[in-house]
Structures are given as C-alpha cells and as structure tokens.
C-alpha cells in the first residue's frame, strides 16, 4: 500500500477522523506534521499507548514529520476519568516519570535521521510553554475560545457531572491544556494532525476547534480504537492489566509470554496493529489460526515481533531460549541469570535450602502431595532437576543444582514445573 491512511485503516488503527477526505488529501500532498501526546502518569508507557507510538512510527516512515509530546504539565493535572477524580502527583514525581518516558520513546522513532527517514522526529514537553504562562494569560488567550455548554458535553465530563462526586475545576480544565498543546505545535511547527485513542476524541476536537478560532485554520484529528482484552476491558494501568514497555516493570520474558498466550480471536488484530508484516504474511498466519491453531504460529510471530520491537533481538533470543529450556527443549544452565529469574518468577515453588532431599523438595514446591507420590513419580521416570531426569529418590539438592546460585527447576511430567529457590 502506498497510501498511509489506507494502511492505517487496514491495520485497524483508525476509529475516527475529523474529515477523512481532507486528511487523505493532506497526507497525499504532504509531508504534514503530526503529533501525539503521552502523559507521564506512570514511570512507563504500556502497550495500550504503544498503538499511538507505532502509528507515529508508520507516519514517519511514510515521509511525514512526527512530534512526540510528553505531558510534563498535563501530567500534573490528569485527564478526567469517567468514574472518579485522579490523585494528583507531586511535581518531583511527575518530572521523574517525564524523564523515564522521554528515554523510553527514543528507540521507536528516528530522532536523528540515522535510519534514512526524510524528517527526524521531535521530542517536546508541554511544561516548556505552559509553565511560563500566567493564569490571566491562560484565561484570556485560551479560555475565551471555549464555551462551557460545549465542554460539558464531552463524555468523561458529562459522566462525572452526573455522578455524586462531580468534577473539580482542575480536571474540567484539562481539555483546555491539551488544546493549547495543539495550538502551540501548530504555531511552532506547522502541526496539522493530532493522534490519540478513541477515548480522547473530545480532547482532540477541542484542539481542532481552538486552532480554528484562534488562527482561522483547519486541522485534523485521528483516533485509534481502544485495545481491549477478551472481556472487553481496556488495557491500562487503571484497570490493573497493563503490559508495560519498560523492562523493569514487565520483564522481556513476561512480555513475550503474554503475547505468546494471546487468544486466537485477538492475535490477527494485534499482528495488524503492531507488526510490520505484510497483508500476505498476516493472511497466511490467519489461515494457520483457522486450520492449525495448535501450532500457535500467529502467536509465536506476534510474540517475537513485539519483543524484538520493544526490547531488541537479543532479548527476544534469550526469552525464546528460556521458554524452550523450561519445557525440556534447551539447556537451562545456558540461560543468563536475569532471564532465568524472570522466567521462573511466576512458577509455583518454595524456599528450599541446600541439602534438602528431592522428595521433600517435590512436596514443598507442590509438584506432588506426598513423599509416596514423589517416589512413584521418580520411579516412573517423570521427575527431572534442571532438565536432568532423576532415577534415585535419595538425591539431595546440592549447591551446584541451584543455577546462578539462585534456583533449581523441578519438573514432574511434561508440563508441571516448580522453582526450588535457594534460601
């Protein structure tokens, strides 16, 4: 596909646009400048946010200028939730999150032209133009362009107004701040397209309206559908199901395993949204989902592509090796310590000191319910330690059994695993 809007639509990354025909023409006539903002309400972005980063990446590769905005000021306020008031974070905490997110987005966009894109990306912080502005200037220069009767029609605002808790003036004013961002970027960089999730439609159109009133210009907004899990719940930290992009919040192993275990009904959609695979490649993976779902070829492709994009090829190779080794298809001792600990973090297990008999270890970790059952499993050749099958039920766990001096992997049968962690 040569038309970037067609590609975004095919990939399921378009929910709404302000004027599709005009936007299509602007993109064709381009390059245009497009931005998306990310509020630092956590020390990391999650993969729900990643939809927008990938869209920016596609637009940059298509020859357009992209701006990644981190909300140092909007993050201090908080976008209104439909249900309750957000807890305000300190300025220091917000600044720390801003720094983390600025670092996090660097690998996903080309900020120096090293990949050969036509226009390097720009990274901005809206605190830079909001902080110097006085309250009087904000009310006179921005507030005068907004009508309260229109503001209260926004979904999140109307839901809060109808609740007993109501909404503070602080959160009510959030859409003015986001609209100011669009106006500032229009004036400074000629930005004429803003991206966001479909739940941001009201904030995006507020910016479109502000530019029209303040500058007499027509600009665009485009939203993507919100990603939901199999129960229709939005991915995000407020729902408690976030898959974070930062390795210290969701390890590369856990990240890989999450996508490896995506349900068949969702995997093709996620392949389209996130990966660079072609229509032909995805059609073939979709066929395999329908005809040979047990192979999980689409999930393996998704997990590998996503982990490589977010954590790099080396991390992907490490977690794939760990995944294979845990289930007897590789050498557990060859895993690096970090990957080993990540891979065993969610396994059932127990603290087992050196010198513990394997019978006691099997019971303590929950792999069997009695020593008698442990003896029977060993006699049947169903028990292994770190991939080595046991034939003697009198064996004890020695220092050398704890990989990296941390953990021994016990297995009963093909799929029952547990971690004996060194006390």
CSV table of C-alpha atoms in Angstrom, one decimal:
chain,number,residue,atom,x,y,z
A,1,UNK,CA,0.0,0.0,0.0
A,2,UNK,CA,1.3,3.5,-0.9
A,3,UNK,CA,-1.5,5.4,0.9
A,4,UNK,CA,-0.6,5.7,4.6
A,5,UNK,CA,-4.2,6.3,5.6
A,6,UNK,CA,-5.3,3.1,3.8
A,7,UNK,CA,-2.6,1.2,5.6
A,8,UNK,CA,-3.6,2.5,9.0
A,9,UNK,CA,-7.2,1.6,8.2
A,10,UNK,CA,-6.3,-1.9,7.1
A,11,UNK,CA,-4.3,-2.3,10.2
A,12,UNK,CA,-7.3,-1.4,12.4
A,13,UNK,CA,-5.6,1.8,13.7
A,14,UNK,CA,-8.3,4.3,12.7
A,15,UNK,CA,-11.5,4.8,14.7
A,16,UNK,CA,-12.5,8.4,13.9
A,17,UNK,CA,-11.2,11.3,11.8
A,18,UNK,CA,-12.5,14.9,11.6
A,19,UNK,CA,-12.6,14.9,7.8
A,20,UNK,CA,-11.3,11.8,6.2
A,21,UNK,CA,-11.3,13.1,2.6
A,22,UNK,CA,-9.5,16.3,3.6
A,23,UNK,CA,-7.0,14.3,5.7
A,24,UNK,CA,-6.4,11.9,2.9
A,25,UNK,CA,-5.6,14.7,0.5
A,26,UNK,CA,-3.3,16.4,3.0
A,27,UNK,CA,-1.4,13.2,3.6
A,28,UNK,CA,-1.1,12.7,-0.2
A,29,UNK,CA,0.1,16.2,-0.7
A,30,UNK,CA,2.4,16.1,2.3
A,31,UNK,CA,4.6,15.9,4.1
A,32,UNK,CA,2.5,17.0,7.1
A,33,UNK,CA,3.4,17.4,10.7
A,34,UNK,CA,1.6,15.1,13.2
A,35,UNK,CA,1.9,14.8,16.9
A,36,UNK,CA,0.7,12.5,19.7
A,37,UNK,CA,1.0,13.3,23.5
A,38,UNK,CA,1.7,10.9,26.3
A,39,UNK,CA,1.0,11.9,29.9
A,40,UNK,CA,3.6,10.7,32.5
A,41,UNK,CA,1.0,9.3,34.9
A,42,UNK,CA,3.3,6.2,35.4
A,43,UNK,CA,7.0,5.6,35.1
A,44,UNK,CA,6.4,3.7,31.8
A,45,UNK,CA,4.1,3.6,28.9
A,46,UNK,CA,2.0,0.4,28.4
A,47,UNK,CA,1.2,-1.5,25.3
A,48,UNK,CA,-2.2,0.3,25.0
A,49,UNK,CA,-0.2,3.5,24.5
A,50,UNK,CA,2.0,1.6,22.0
A,51,UNK,CA,-0.8,1.8,19.4
A,52,UNK,CA,0.0,5.5,19.1
A,53,UNK,CA,3.8,5.1,19.0
A,54,UNK,CA,3.5,2.6,16.3
A,55,UNK,CA,1.2,4.9,14.3
A,56,UNK,CA,3.7,7.7,14.7
A,57,UNK,CA,6.4,5.3,13.5
A,58,UNK,CA,4.4,4.4,10.4
A,59,UNK,CA,3.7,8.0,9.6
A,60,UNK,CA,7.4,8.9,9.9
A,61,UNK,CA,8.4,6.1,7.7
A,62,UNK,CA,5.8,7.3,5.1
A,63,UNK,CA,7.7,10.6,5.0
A,64,UNK,CA,5.8,12.8,7.4
A,65,UNK,CA,7.2,14.8,10.3
A,66,UNK,CA,6.3,13.5,13.7
A,67,UNK,CA,6.3,15.1,17.1
A,68,UNK,CA,6.3,13.0,20.3
A,69,UNK,CA,5.0,15.1,23.2
A,70,UNK,CA,5.5,14.1,26.9
A,71,UNK,CA,3.0,15.9,29.1
A,72,UNK,CA,5.0,17.5,31.9
A,73,UNK,CA,2.2,19.9,32.5
A,74,UNK,CA,-0.9,17.8,31.6
A,75,UNK,CA,0.5,15.0,33.7
A,76,UNK,CA,0.3,17.3,36.7
A,77,UNK,CA,-3.4,17.7,36.2
A,78,UNK,CA,-4.7,14.3,34.8
A,79,UNK,CA,-7.2,13.6,32.1
A,80,UNK,CA,-10.6,13.2,33.7
A,81,UNK,CA,-11.7,9.6,34.1
A,82,UNK,CA,-15.5,8.9,33.7
A,83,UNK,CA,-15.6,7.4,37.2
A,84,UNK,CA,-13.6,9.4,39.8
A,85,UNK,CA,-11.0,12.1,40.4
A,86,UNK,CA,-7.4,11.3,39.8
A,87,UNK,CA,-4.9,11.6,42.7
A,88,UNK,CA,-2.5,14.5,41.9
A,89,UNK,CA,1.1,13.5,41.8
A,90,UNK,CA,3.9,15.7,43.1
A,91,UNK,CA,5.9,17.8,40.6
A,92,UNK,CA,9.0,15.8,41.5
A,93,UNK,CA,7.3,12.5,40.8
A,94,UNK,CA,5.9,13.8,37.6
A,95,UNK,CA,9.3,15.1,36.5
A,96,UNK,CA,10.8,11.6,37.1
A,97,UNK,CA,8.2,10.0,35.0
A,98,UNK,CA,8.7,12.5,32.2
A,99,UNK,CA,12.4,11.7,32.1
A,100,UNK,CA,11.7,8.0,32.0
A,101,UNK,CA,9.2,8.3,29.2
A,102,UNK,CA,11.5,10.5,27.2
A,103,UNK,CA,14.1,7.8,27.3
A,104,UNK,CA,11.6,5.1,26.6
A,105,UNK,CA,10.3,6.5,23.3
A,106,UNK,CA,13.8,7.1,21.8
A,107,UNK,CA,14.1,3.6,20.2
A,108,UNK,CA,10.8,3.7,18.4
A,109,UNK,CA,11.1,6.8,16.4
A,110,UNK,CA,14.1,8.2,14.5
A,111,UNK,CA,15.2,11.4,16.2
A,112,UNK,CA,18.5,11.9,14.3
A,113,UNK,CA,17.8,10.7,10.8
A,114,UNK,CA,20.1,7.7,11.2
A,115,UNK,CA,17.6,5.3,9.6
A,116,UNK,CA,17.3,7.4,6.5
A,117,UNK,CA,13.8,8.9,7.2
A,118,UNK,CA,13.0,12.2,5.5
A,119,UNK,CA,12.4,14.1,8.7
A,120,UNK,CA,13.8,13.3,12.2
A,121,UNK,CA,11.3,13.1,14.9
A,122,UNK,CA,10.9,15.9,17.5
A,123,UNK,CA,10.5,15.3,21.3
A,124,UNK,CA,8.8,18.1,23.3
A,125,UNK,CA,7.5,18.7,26.8
A,126,UNK,CA,4.4,20.8,27.2
A,127,UNK,CA,5.6,22.1,30.5
A,128,UNK,CA,8.1,24.3,28.5
A,129,UNK,CA,5.3,26.5,27.2
A,130,UNK,CA,2.7,26.1,29.9
A,131,UNK,CA,4.9,26.9,32.9
A,132,UNK,CA,5.8,30.4,31.8
A,133,UNK,CA,2.1,31.3,31.1
A,134,UNK,CA,0.3,33.2,33.8
A,135,UNK,CA,-3.2,32.2,34.9
A,136,UNK,CA,-4.5,35.5,33.5
A,137,UNK,CA,-2.9,34.9,30.1
A,138,UNK,CA,-4.3,31.4,30.0
A,139,UNK,CA,-7.8,32.5,30.8
A,140,UNK,CA,-7.6,35.4,28.3
A,141,UNK,CA,-5.7,33.7,25.4
A,142,UNK,CA,-7.1,30.2,25.7
A,143,UNK,CA,-10.2,30.2,28.0
A,144,UNK,CA,-12.0,32.8,26.0
A,145,UNK,CA,-12.3,30.5,23.0
A,146,UNK,CA,-14.2,27.8,24.9
A,147,UNK,CA,-17.9,27.5,25.7
A,148,UNK,CA,-18.8,25.7,28.9
A,149,UNK,CA,-22.0,24.3,27.4
A,150,UNK,CA,-19.9,22.6,24.7
A,151,UNK,CA,-17.3,21.4,27.2
A,152,UNK,CA,-19.8,19.6,29.4
A,153,UNK,CA,-21.0,17.5,26.5
A,154,UNK,CA,-17.7,15.6,26.4
A,155,UNK,CA,-18.3,12.0,27.5
A,156,UNK,CA,-16.0,11.9,30.5
A,157,UNK,CA,-17.1,15.4,31.7
A,158,UNK,CA,-20.8,14.6,31.4
A,159,UNK,CA,-20.4,11.3,33.2
A,160,UNK,CA,-18.6,13.0,36.1
A,161,UNK,CA,-21.2,15.8,36.3
A,162,UNK,CA,-23.9,13.2,36.7
A,163,UNK,CA,-22.1,11.4,39.5
A,164,UNK,CA,-22.2,12.2,43.1
A,165,UNK,CA,-18.5,13.0,43.2
A,166,UNK,CA,-18.7,15.6,40.4
A,167,UNK,CA,-15.6,17.0,38.9
A,168,UNK,CA,-13.0,19.5,40.1
A,169,UNK,CA,-12.3,22.7,38.1
A,170,UNK,CA,-8.7,21.3,37.7
A,171,UNK,CA,-9.7,18.3,35.8
A,172,UNK,CA,-12.5,20.2,34.0
A,173,UNK,CA,-9.8,22.4,32.6
A,174,UNK,CA,-7.7,19.5,31.2
A,175,UNK,CA,-9.1,19.8,27.7
A,176,UNK,CA,-8.0,23.4,27.5
A,177,UNK,CA,-4.4,22.4,28.3
A,178,UNK,CA,-4.4,19.7,25.7
A,179,UNK,CA,-6.0,22.1,23.1
A,180,UNK,CA,-3.2,24.6,23.9
A,181,UNK,CA,-0.6,21.9,23.1
A,182,UNK,CA,-2.1,21.5,19.6
A,183,UNK,CA,-2.2,25.3,19.1
A,184,UNK,CA,1.4,25.7,20.3
A,185,UNK,CA,2.6,22.9,17.9
A,186,UNK,CA,0.6,24.4,15.1
A,187,UNK,CA,2.3,27.8,15.6
A,188,UNK,CA,5.8,26.5,16.2
A,189,UNK,CA,6.0,23.5,13.8
A,190,UNK,CA,3.0,23.8,11.4
A,191,UNK,CA,1.4,20.7,13.0
A,192,UNK,CA,-1.9,19.8,11.4
A,193,UNK,CA,-2.7,16.3,12.7
A,194,UNK,CA,-3.1,15.0,16.2
A,195,UNK,CA,-3.4,11.3,17.1
A,196,UNK,CA,-5.0,9.8,20.1
A,197,UNK,CA,-7.1,6.9,21.4
A,198,UNK,CA,-10.8,7.0,20.7
A,199,UNK,CA,-11.5,7.9,24.4
A,200,UNK,CA,-9.5,11.2,23.6
A,201,UNK,CA,-11.8,12.3,20.9
A,202,UNK,CA,-13.3,15.2,22.9
A,203,UNK,CA,-9.8,16.5,23.8
A,204,UNK,CA,-8.6,16.2,20.2
A,205,UNK,CA,-11.5,18.1,18.7
A,206,UNK,CA,-11.1,20.8,21.4
A,207,UNK,CA,-7.7,21.4,19.9
A,208,UNK,CA,-9.0,21.4,16.4
A,209,UNK,CA,-11.7,24.0,17.4
A,210,UNK,CA,-9.2,26.2,19.3
A,211,UNK,CA,-6.9,26.4,16.2
A,212,UNK,CA,-9.9,27.3,14.0
A,213,UNK,CA,-11.0,30.1,16.4
A,214,UNK,CA,-7.5,31.4,17.2
A,215,UNK,CA,-5.9,31.1,13.8
A,216,UNK,CA,-8.8,30.6,11.4
A,217,UNK,CA,-7.1,27.4,10.1
A,218,UNK,CA,-8.5,23.9,9.6
A,219,UNK,CA,-6.5,21.0,11.1
A,220,UNK,CA,-7.2,17.3,11.7
A,221,UNK,CA,-7.6,14.7,14.4
A,222,UNK,CA,-7.4,10.9,14.1
A,223,UNK,CA,-8.2,8.4,16.8
A,224,UNK,CA,-7.5,4.7,17.0
A,225,UNK,CA,-9.8,2.1,18.6
A,226,UNK,CA,-9.0,1.2,22.2
A,227,UNK,CA,-7.4,-2.2,22.7
A,228,UNK,CA,-9.4,-4.4,25.0
A,229,UNK,CA,-8.8,-7.9,26.4
A,230,UNK,CA,-11.1,-10.8,25.8
A,231,UNK,CA,-13.6,-9.5,28.3
A,232,UNK,CA,-13.8,-6.1,26.6
A,233,UNK,CA,-11.7,-4.4,29.4
A,234,UNK,CA,-9.4,-1.6,28.2
A,235,UNK,CA,-5.7,-2.3,28.6
A,236,UNK,CA,-4.2,0.2,31.1
A,237,UNK,CA,-2.8,0.8,34.5
A,238,UNK,CA,-6.1,1.9,35.9
A,239,UNK,CA,-7.6,-1.5,35.0
A,240,UNK,CA,-4.7,-3.4,36.6
A,241,UNK,CA,-3.9,-5.3,33.5
A,242,UNK,CA,-1.2,-3.2,31.9
A,243,UNK,CA,1.7,-4.8,29.9
A,244,UNK,CA,4.4,-2.2,30.4
A,245,UNK,CA,7.0,-1.3,27.8
A,246,UNK,CA,9.8,-0.8,30.5
A,247,UNK,CA,11.7,-4.0,31.2
A,248,UNK,CA,11.9,-3.3,34.9
A,249,UNK,CA,8.1,-3.2,35.1
A,250,UNK,CA,7.2,-6.1,32.8
A,251,UNK,CA,10.2,-8.3,32.1
A,252,UNK,CA,11.1,-9.2,28.5
A,253,UNK,CA,10.2,-12.8,29.4
A,254,UNK,CA,6.8,-11.9,30.8
A,255,UNK,CA,6.2,-9.6,27.8
A,256,UNK,CA,7.0,-12.4,25.4
A,257,UNK,CA,4.9,-14.9,27.2
A,258,UNK,CA,1.9,-12.5,27.3
A,259,UNK,CA,1.8,-12.3,23.5
A,260,UNK,CA,2.6,-16.0,23.1
A,261,UNK,CA,-0.6,-16.7,25.1
A,262,UNK,CA,-2.9,-14.3,23.3
A,263,UNK,CA,-6.2,-15.9,22.4
A,264,UNK,CA,-6.9,-16.9,18.8
A,265,UNK,CA,-9.7,-14.4,18.5
A,266,UNK,CA,-7.3,-11.5,19.1
A,267,UNK,CA,-4.0,-12.4,17.6
A,268,UNK,CA,-4.6,-11.4,14.0
A,269,UNK,CA,-5.9,-8.0,15.1
A,270,UNK,CA,-2.7,-7.4,17.2
A,271,UNK,CA,-0.5,-8.6,14.3
A,272,UNK,CA,-2.1,-5.9,12.1
A,273,UNK,CA,-1.9,-3.1,14.6
A,274,UNK,CA,1.7,-3.7,15.9
A,275,UNK,CA,3.8,-5.5,13.4
A,276,UNK,CA,5.3,-4.7,10.0
A,277,UNK,CA,4.1,-7.9,8.5
A,278,UNK,CA,2.5,-7.6,5.1
A,279,UNK,CA,-1.1,-8.4,4.2
A,280,UNK,CA,0.1,-11.7,2.6
A,281,UNK,CA,2.1,-12.7,5.7
A,282,UNK,CA,-0.8,-11.9,8.0
A,283,UNK,CA,-3.3,-13.7,5.8
A,284,UNK,CA,-1.1,-16.8,5.9
A,285,UNK,CA,-0.9,-16.6,9.7
A,286,UNK,CA,-4.7,-16.1,9.9
A,287,UNK,CA,-5.1,-19.3,7.8
A,288,UNK,CA,-2.9,-21.2,10.3
A,289,UNK,CA,-5.0,-19.9,13.2
A,290,UNK,CA,-8.1,-21.3,11.5
A,291,UNK,CA,-6.6,-24.6,10.2
A,292,UNK,CA,-3.8,-25.4,12.7
A,293,UNK,CA,-4.5,-23.5,15.9
A,294,UNK,CA,-2.5,-26.0,18.0
A,295,UNK,CA,0.8,-24.8,16.3
A,296,UNK,CA,0.2,-21.2,17.6
A,297,UNK,CA,2.2,-19.9,14.7
A,298,UNK,CA,0.5,-16.5,14.8
A,299,UNK,CA,1.1,-16.1,18.5
A,300,UNK,CA,4.8,-17.0,18.1
A,301,UNK,CA,5.2,-14.5,15.3
A,302,UNK,CA,3.4,-11.8,17.3
A,303,UNK,CA,5.5,-12.5,20.5
A,304,UNK,CA,8.7,-12.5,18.6
A,305,UNK,CA,7.9,-9.3,16.6
A,306,UNK,CA,6.6,-7.4,19.6
A,307,UNK,CA,9.5,-8.4,21.9
A,308,UNK,CA,12.1,-7.5,19.3
A,309,UNK,CA,10.5,-4.1,18.6
A,310,UNK,CA,10.3,-3.2,22.3
A,311,UNK,CA,13.3,-5.0,23.9
A,312,UNK,CA,15.5,-5.9,20.9
A,313,UNK,CA,16.5,-9.0,19.1
A,314,UNK,CA,19.0,-10.2,21.7
A,315,UNK,CA,16.3,-10.1,24.4
A,316,UNK,CA,14.0,-12.0,22.2
A,317,UNK,CA,16.5,-14.7,21.6
A,318,UNK,CA,17.1,-15.0,25.3
A,319,UNK,CA,13.5,-15.3,26.3
A,320,UNK,CA,12.8,-17.8,23.4
A,321,UNK,CA,15.7,-19.9,24.7
A,322,UNK,CA,14.3,-19.7,28.2
A,323,UNK,CA,10.8,-20.7,27.1
A,324,UNK,CA,12.2,-23.7,25.2
A,325,UNK,CA,14.6,-24.8,28.0
A,326,UNK,CA,11.9,-24.7,30.7
A,327,UNK,CA,10.0,-27.3,28.8
A,328,UNK,CA,12.9,-29.6,28.1
A,329,UNK,CA,14.0,-28.4,24.7
A,330,UNK,CA,17.1,-26.5,25.7
A,331,UNK,CA,19.9,-26.1,28.3
A,332,UNK,CA,18.7,-24.3,31.4
A,333,UNK,CA,22.2,-23.8,32.6
A,334,UNK,CA,23.0,-21.7,29.5
A,335,UNK,CA,20.4,-19.1,30.4
A,336,UNK,CA,21.8,-15.8,31.8
A,337,UNK,CA,20.8,-15.0,35.4
A,338,UNK,CA,18.4,-12.2,34.6
A,339,UNK,CA,16.4,-14.2,32.1
A,340,UNK,CA,16.4,-17.3,34.4
A,341,UNK,CA,14.9,-15.3,37.3
A,342,UNK,CA,12.4,-13.6,35.1
A,343,UNK,CA,11.4,-16.9,33.5
A,344,UNK,CA,10.9,-18.6,36.9
A,345,UNK,CA,9.3,-15.7,38.7
A,346,UNK,CA,5.7,-16.9,38.1
A,347,UNK,CA,6.4,-20.6,38.7
A,348,UNK,CA,5.0,-22.1,41.9
A,349,UNK,CA,7.7,-23.0,44.3
A,350,UNK,CA,9.2,-22.7,47.7
A,351,UNK,CA,12.4,-21.7,49.5
A,352,UNK,CA,14.5,-24.8,49.7
A,353,UNK,CA,17.8,-24.9,51.5
A,354,UNK,CA,20.9,-26.7,50.2
A,355,UNK,CA,20.9,-30.4,51.3
A,356,UNK,CA,17.1,-30.8,51.1
A,357,UNK,CA,16.1,-34.2,49.8
A,358,UNK,CA,14.4,-34.2,46.4
A,359,UNK,CA,11.4,-36.0,47.9
A,360,UNK,CA,10.9,-33.1,50.4
A,361,UNK,CA,11.5,-30.5,47.7
A,362,UNK,CA,8.9,-32.0,45.4
A,363,UNK,CA,6.3,-31.9,48.2
A,364,UNK,CA,7.3,-28.4,49.4
A,365,UNK,CA,7.0,-27.0,45.9
A,366,UNK,CA,3.6,-28.5,45.3
A,367,UNK,CA,4.5,-30.8,42.5
A,368,UNK,CA,3.3,-33.8,44.5
A,369,UNK,CA,1.2,-34.1,47.6
A,370,UNK,CA,3.2,-36.7,49.5
A,371,UNK,CA,6.6,-38.4,49.6
A,372,UNK,CA,4.9,-41.6,48.4
A,373,UNK,CA,3.7,-39.9,45.3
A,374,UNK,CA,7.2,-38.4,44.8
A,375,UNK,CA,8.8,-41.8,45.0
A,376,UNK,CA,6.3,-43.2,42.5
A,377,UNK,CA,6.9,-40.3,40.1
A,378,UNK,CA,10.7,-40.7,40.2
A,379,UNK,CA,10.3,-44.5,39.7
A,380,UNK,CA,8.2,-43.8,36.6
A,381,UNK,CA,11.0,-41.5,35.2
A,382,UNK,CA,8.7,-38.5,35.4
A,383,UNK,CA,10.9,-36.2,37.6
A,384,UNK,CA,13.8,-34.0,36.5
A,385,UNK,CA,16.0,-31.4,38.1
A,386,UNK,CA,17.2,-28.7,35.7
A,387,UNK,CA,16.3,-30.9,32.8
A,388,UNK,CA,18.2,-34.0,34.0
A,389,UNK,CA,15.9,-36.9,34.7
A,390,UNK,CA,16.2,-38.4,38.2
A,391,UNK,CA,16.4,-42.1,38.9
A,392,UNK,CA,17.3,-42.1,42.6
A,393,UNK,CA,14.8,-40.8,45.2
A,394,UNK,CA,17.6,-40.4,47.8
A,395,UNK,CA,19.2,-37.5,45.9
A,396,UNK,CA,19.6,-34.2,47.8
A,397,UNK,CA,19.8,-30.7,46.2
A,398,UNK,CA,23.4,-29.6,46.3
A,399,UNK,CA,24.9,-26.1,45.7
A,400,UNK,CA,25.5,-27.0,42.1
A,401,UNK,CA,21.8,-27.6,41.5
A,402,UNK,CA,20.9,-24.0,42.0
A,403,UNK,CA,21.5,-22.2,38.7
A,404,UNK,CA,23.4,-19.0,39.2
A,405,UNK,CA,23.2,-19.8,42.9
A,406,UNK,CA,19.5,-18.9,42.9
A,407,UNK,CA,17.1,-21.5,41.7
A,408,UNK,CA,16.7,-25.2,40.7
A,409,UNK,CA,14.0,-26.1,38.3
A,410,UNK,CA,11.9,-29.2,39.2
A,411,UNK,CA,9.7,-30.9,36.7
A,412,UNK,CA,7.1,-33.6,37.0
A,413,UNK,CA,5.8,-34.9,33.8
A,414,UNK,CA,5.9,-32.7,30.7
A,415,UNK,CA,4.2,-29.6,31.9
A,416,UNK,CA,4.4,-29.4,35.7
A,417,UNK,CA,7.2,-27.1,36.8
A,418,UNK,CA,8.2,-25.6,40.1
A,419,UNK,CA,11.1,-23.5,41.3
A,420,UNK,CA,13.2,-24.5,44.3
A,421,UNK,CA,14.6,-21.2,45.4
A,422,UNK,CA,17.8,-21.0,47.5
A,423,UNK,CA,17.1,-19.6,50.9
